[in-house]
Coordinates of N, CA and C in Angstrom, one line a residue:
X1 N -10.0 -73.0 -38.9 CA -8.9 -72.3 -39.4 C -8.9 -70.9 -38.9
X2 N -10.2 -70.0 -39.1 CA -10.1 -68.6 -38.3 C -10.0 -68.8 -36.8
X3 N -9.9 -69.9 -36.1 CA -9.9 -69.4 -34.9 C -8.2 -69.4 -34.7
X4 N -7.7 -70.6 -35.4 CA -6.2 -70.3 -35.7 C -5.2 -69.4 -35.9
X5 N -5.8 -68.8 -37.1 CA -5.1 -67.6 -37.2 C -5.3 -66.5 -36.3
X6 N -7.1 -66.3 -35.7 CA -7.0 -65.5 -34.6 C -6.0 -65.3 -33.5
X7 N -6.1 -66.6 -32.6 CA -5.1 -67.2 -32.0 C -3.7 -66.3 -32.4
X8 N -3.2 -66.6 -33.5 CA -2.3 -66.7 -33.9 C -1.7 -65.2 -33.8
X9 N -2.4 -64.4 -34.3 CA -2.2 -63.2 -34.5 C -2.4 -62.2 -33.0
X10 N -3.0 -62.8 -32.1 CA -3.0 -62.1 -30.5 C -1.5 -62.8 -30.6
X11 N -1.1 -63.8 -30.4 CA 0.5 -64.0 -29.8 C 1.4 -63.5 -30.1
X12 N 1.2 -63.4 -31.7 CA 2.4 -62.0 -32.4 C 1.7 -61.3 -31.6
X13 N 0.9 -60.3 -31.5 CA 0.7 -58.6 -30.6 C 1.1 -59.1 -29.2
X14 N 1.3 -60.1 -28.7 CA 1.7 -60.3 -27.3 C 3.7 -60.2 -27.2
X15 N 4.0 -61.2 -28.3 CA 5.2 -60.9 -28.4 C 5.9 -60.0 -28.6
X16 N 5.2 -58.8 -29.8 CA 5.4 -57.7 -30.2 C 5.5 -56.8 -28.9
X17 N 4.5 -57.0 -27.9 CA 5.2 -55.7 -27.0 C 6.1 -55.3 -26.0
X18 N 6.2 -54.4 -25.7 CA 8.0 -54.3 -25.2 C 7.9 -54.8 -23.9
X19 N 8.8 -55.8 -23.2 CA 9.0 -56.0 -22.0 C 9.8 -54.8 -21.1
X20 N 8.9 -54.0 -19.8 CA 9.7 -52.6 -19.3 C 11.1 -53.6 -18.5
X21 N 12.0 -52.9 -18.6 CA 13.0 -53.4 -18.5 C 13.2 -52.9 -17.0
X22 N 13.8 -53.7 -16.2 CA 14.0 -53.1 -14.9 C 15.6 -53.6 -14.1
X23 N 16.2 -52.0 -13.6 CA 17.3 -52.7 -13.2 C 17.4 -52.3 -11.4
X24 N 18.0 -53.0 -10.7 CA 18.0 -52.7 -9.5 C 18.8 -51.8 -8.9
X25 N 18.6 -50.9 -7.8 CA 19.9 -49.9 -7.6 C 20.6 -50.4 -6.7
X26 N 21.7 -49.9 -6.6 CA 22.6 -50.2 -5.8 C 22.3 -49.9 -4.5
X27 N 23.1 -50.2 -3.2 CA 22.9 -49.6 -2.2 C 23.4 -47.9 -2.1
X28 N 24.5 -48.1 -2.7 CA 24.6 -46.5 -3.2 C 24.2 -45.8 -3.8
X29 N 23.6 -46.4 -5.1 CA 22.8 -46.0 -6.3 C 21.3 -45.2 -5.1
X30 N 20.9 -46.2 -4.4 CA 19.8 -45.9 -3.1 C 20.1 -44.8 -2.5
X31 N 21.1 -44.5 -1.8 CA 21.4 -43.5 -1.0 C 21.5 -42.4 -1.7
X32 N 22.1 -42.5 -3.1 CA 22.3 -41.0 -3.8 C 21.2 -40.8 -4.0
X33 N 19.8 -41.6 -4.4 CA 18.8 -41.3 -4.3 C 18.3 -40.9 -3.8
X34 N 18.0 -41.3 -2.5 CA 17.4 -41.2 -1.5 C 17.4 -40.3 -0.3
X35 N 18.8 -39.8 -0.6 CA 19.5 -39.3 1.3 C 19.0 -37.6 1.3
X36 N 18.7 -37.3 2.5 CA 18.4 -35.9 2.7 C 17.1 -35.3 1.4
X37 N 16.3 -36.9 1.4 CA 15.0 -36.0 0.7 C 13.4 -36.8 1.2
X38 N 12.4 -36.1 0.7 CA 10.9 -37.3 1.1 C 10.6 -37.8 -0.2
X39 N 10.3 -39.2 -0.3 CA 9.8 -39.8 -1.3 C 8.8 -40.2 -0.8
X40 N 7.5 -40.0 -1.9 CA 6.7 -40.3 -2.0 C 5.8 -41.3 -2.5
X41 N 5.3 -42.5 -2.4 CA 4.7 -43.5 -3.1 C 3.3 -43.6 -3.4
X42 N 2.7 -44.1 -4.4 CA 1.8 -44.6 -4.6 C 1.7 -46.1 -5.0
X43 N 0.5 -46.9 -5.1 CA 0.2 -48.2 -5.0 C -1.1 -48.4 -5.9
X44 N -1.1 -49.2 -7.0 CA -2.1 -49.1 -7.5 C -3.1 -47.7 -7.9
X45 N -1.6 -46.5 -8.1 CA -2.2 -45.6 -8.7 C -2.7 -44.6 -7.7
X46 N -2.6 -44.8 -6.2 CA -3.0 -44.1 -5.0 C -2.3 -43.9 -4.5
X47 N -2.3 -42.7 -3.6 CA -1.2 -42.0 -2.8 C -1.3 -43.6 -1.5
X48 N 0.0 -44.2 -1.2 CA -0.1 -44.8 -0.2 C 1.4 -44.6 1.2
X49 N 2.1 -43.7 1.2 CA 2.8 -43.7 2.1 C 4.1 -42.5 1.6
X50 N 4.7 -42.2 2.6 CA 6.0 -41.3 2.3 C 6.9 -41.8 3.0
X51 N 8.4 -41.7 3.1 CA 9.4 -41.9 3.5 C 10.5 -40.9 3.7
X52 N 11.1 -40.2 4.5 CA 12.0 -39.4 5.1 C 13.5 -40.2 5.2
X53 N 14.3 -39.8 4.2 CA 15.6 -40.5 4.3 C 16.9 -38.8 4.7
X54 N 17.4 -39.5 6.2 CA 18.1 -38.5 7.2 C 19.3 -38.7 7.0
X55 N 20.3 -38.2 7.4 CA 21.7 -38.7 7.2 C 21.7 -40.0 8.4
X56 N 22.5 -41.1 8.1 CA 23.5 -42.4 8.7 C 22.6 -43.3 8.4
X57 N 21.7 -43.3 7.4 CA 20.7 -44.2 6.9 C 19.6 -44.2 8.5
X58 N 18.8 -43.1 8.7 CA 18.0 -43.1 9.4 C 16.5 -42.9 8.8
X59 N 15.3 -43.3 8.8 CA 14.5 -42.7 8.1 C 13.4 -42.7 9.1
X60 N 12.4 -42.1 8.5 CA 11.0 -41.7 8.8 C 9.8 -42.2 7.8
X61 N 8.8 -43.1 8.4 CA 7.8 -43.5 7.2 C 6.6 -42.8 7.9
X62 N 5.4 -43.0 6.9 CA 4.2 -43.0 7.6 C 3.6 -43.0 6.6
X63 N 2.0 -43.9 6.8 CA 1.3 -44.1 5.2 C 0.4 -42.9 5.7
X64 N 0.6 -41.8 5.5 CA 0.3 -40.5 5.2 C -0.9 -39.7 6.0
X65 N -1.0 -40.5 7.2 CA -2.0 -40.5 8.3 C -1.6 -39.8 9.5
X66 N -0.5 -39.6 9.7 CA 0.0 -38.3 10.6 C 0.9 -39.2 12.0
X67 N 0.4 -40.3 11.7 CA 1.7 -41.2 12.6 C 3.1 -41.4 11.6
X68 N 4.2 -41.6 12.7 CA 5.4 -41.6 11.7 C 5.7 -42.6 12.7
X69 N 7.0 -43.7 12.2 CA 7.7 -44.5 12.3 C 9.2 -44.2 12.2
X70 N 9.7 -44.5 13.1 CA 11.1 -43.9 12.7 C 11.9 -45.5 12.9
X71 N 13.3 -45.3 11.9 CA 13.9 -46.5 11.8 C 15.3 -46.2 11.2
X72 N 15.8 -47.7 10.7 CA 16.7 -47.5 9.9 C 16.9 -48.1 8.7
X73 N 17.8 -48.4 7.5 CA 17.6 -49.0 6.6 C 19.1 -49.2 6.6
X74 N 19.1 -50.7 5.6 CA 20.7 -51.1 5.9 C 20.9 -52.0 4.3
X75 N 21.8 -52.4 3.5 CA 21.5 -53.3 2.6 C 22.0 -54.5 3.3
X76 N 21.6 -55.2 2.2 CA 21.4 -57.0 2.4 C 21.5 -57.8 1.2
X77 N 22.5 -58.0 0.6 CA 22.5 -58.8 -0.9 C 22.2 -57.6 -1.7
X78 N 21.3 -58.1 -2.7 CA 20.8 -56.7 -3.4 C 19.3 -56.2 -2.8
X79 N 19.3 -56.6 -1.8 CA 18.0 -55.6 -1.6 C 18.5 -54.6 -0.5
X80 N 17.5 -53.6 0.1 CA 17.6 -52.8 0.9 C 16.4 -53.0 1.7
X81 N 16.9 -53.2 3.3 CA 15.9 -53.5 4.6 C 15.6 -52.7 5.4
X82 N 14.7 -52.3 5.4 CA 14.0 -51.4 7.2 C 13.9 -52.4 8.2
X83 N 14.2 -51.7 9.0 CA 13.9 -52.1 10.7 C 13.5 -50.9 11.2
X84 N 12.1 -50.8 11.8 CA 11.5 -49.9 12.4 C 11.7 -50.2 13.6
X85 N 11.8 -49.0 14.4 CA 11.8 -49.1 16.1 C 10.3 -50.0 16.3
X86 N 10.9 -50.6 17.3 CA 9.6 -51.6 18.3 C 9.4 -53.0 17.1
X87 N 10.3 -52.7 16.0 CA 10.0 -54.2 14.9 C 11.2 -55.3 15.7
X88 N 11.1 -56.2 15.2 CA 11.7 -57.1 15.4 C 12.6 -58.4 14.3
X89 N 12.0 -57.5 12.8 CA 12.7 -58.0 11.9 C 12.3 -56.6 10.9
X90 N 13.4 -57.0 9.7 CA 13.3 -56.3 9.3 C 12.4 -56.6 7.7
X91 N 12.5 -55.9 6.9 CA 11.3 -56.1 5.9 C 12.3 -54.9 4.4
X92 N 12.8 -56.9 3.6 CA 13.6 -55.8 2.5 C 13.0 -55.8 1.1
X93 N 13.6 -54.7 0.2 CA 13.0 -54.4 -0.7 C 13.9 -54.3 -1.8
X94 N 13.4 -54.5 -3.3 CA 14.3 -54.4 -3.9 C 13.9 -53.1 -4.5
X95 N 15.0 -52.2 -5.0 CA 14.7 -50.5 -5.3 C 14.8 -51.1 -6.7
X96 N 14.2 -50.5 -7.9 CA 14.1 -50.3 -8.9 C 14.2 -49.7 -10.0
X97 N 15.1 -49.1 -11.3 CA 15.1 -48.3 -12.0 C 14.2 -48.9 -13.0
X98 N 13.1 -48.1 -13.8 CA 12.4 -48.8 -14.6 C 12.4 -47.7 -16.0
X99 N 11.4 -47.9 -17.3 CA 11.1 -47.2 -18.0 C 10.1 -45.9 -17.7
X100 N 9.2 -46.3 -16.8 CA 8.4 -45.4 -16.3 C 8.7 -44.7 -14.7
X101 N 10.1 -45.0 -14.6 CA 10.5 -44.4 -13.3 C 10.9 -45.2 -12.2
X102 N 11.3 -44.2 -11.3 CA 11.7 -45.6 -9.3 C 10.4 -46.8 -9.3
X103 N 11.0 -47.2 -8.7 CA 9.1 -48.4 -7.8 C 10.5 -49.3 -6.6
X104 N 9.8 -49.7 -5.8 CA 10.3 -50.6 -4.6 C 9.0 -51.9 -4.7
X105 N 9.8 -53.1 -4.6 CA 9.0 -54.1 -4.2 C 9.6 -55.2 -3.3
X106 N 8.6 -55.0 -2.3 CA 9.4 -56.5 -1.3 C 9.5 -57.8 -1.8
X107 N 11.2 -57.8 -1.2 CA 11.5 -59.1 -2.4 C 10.6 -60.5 -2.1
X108 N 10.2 -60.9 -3.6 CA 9.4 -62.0 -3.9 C 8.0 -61.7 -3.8
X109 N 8.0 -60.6 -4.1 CA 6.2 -60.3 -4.4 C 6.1 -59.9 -5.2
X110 N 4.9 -59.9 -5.8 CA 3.7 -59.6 -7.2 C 4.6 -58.2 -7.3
X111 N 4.2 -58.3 -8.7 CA 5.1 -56.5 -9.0 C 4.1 -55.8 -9.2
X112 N 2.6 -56.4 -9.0 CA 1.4 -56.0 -8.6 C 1.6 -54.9 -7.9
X113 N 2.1 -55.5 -6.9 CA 2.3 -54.7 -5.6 C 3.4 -53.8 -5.2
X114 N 3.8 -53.6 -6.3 CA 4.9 -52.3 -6.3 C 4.7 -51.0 -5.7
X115 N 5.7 -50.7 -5.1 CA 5.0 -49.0 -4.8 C 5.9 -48.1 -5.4
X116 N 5.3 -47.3 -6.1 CA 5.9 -46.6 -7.5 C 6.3 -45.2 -7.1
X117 N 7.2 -44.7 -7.0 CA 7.7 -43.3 -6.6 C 7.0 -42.2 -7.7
X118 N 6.1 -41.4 -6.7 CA 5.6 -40.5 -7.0 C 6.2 -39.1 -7.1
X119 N 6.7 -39.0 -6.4 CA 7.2 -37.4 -6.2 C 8.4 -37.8 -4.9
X120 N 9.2 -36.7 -4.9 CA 10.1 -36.3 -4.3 C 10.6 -34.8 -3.9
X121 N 10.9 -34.5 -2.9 CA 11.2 -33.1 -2.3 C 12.0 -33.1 -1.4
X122 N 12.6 -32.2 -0.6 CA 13.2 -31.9 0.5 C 12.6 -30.9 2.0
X123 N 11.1 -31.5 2.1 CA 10.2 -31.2 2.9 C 10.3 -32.3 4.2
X124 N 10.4 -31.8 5.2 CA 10.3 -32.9 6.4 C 8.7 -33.3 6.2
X125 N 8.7 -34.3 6.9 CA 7.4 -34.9 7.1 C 6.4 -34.7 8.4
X126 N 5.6 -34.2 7.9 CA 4.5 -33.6 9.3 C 3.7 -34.9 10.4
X127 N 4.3 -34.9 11.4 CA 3.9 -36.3 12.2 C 3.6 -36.0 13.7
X128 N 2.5 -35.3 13.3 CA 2.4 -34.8 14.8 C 1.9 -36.1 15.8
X129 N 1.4 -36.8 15.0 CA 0.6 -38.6 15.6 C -0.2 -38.1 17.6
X130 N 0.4 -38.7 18.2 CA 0.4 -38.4 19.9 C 0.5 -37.1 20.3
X131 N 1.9 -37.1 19.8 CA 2.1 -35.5 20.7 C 2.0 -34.1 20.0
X132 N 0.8 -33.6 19.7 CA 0.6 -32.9 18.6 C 1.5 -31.8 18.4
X133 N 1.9 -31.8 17.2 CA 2.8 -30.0 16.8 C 4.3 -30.7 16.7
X134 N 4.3 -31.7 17.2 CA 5.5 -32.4 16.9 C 6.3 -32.4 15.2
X135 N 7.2 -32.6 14.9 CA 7.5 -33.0 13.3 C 8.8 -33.3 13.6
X136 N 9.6 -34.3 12.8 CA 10.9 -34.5 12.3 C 11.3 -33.9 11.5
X137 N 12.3 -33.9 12.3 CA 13.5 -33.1 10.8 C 15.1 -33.7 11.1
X138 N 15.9 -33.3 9.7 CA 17.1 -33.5 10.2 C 17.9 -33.3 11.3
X139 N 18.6 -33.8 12.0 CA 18.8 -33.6 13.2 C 20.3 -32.4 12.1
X140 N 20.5 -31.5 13.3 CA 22.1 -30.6 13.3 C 23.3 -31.4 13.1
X141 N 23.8 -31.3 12.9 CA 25.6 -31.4 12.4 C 26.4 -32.3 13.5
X142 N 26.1 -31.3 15.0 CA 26.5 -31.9 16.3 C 25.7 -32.9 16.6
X143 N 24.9 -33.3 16.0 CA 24.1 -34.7 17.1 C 24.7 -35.8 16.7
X144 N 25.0 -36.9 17.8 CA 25.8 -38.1 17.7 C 25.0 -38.9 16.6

């Protein structure tokens, strides 16, 4: 009978706690978010990458190593997709509003594996990679 009620009483404290509620952003909900700033992620609590969102949905990644990837991002249903230059498909995600903040997870994976928005700014991103001294930035007003 005590291991019963034991039992019993973890399931109420299981039921009792709050499910974080999560809703998805829009593609626009994304871009007001996103456009003309750097987001930053972590993964299991570690810095693991940043992202550069430019104006015409152009961006810049790099997991924080001094190489940068340049690409673009487009939606697709409800998720939102990169295609990186030299990729060949692209790789989508669903953006997330939660109780504890942004996160992105590629659709149909572990929410394990979320990458949780850490910070945000309006700092370009330093990527000198190959050609050292190099960095991205917004391109000017005039570029096609």
């Amino acid at each position: 009978m005590r291991f019963f009620i034991t039992k019993a009483l973890l399931l109420s404290f299981a039921l009792a706690m709050p499910v974080q509620a999560e809703t998805l952003l829009t593609s626009d909900q994304f871009q007001a978010f996103s456009e003309n700033s750097t987001v930053y992620f972590d993964r299991q609590g570690k810095p693991y990458g940043a992202e550069q969102y430019l104006p015409r949905k152009r961006v810049i990644w790099t997991f924080l190593d001094g190489q940068c990837q340049t690409g673009v991002w487009f939606s697709e249903g409800d998720g939102i997709c990169f295609l990186y230059d030299g990729q060949t498909s692209a790789q989508c995600w669903h953006f997330l509003e939660t109780d504890a903040g942004k996160s992105a997870r590629v659709i149909g994976d572990d929410p394990a594996n979320d990458l949780v928005v850490s910070g945000q700014d309006q700092a370009p991103l330093k990527c000198p990679g190959p050609a050292v001294g190099v960095s991205y930035s917004s391109p000017s007003k005039s570029d096609p």
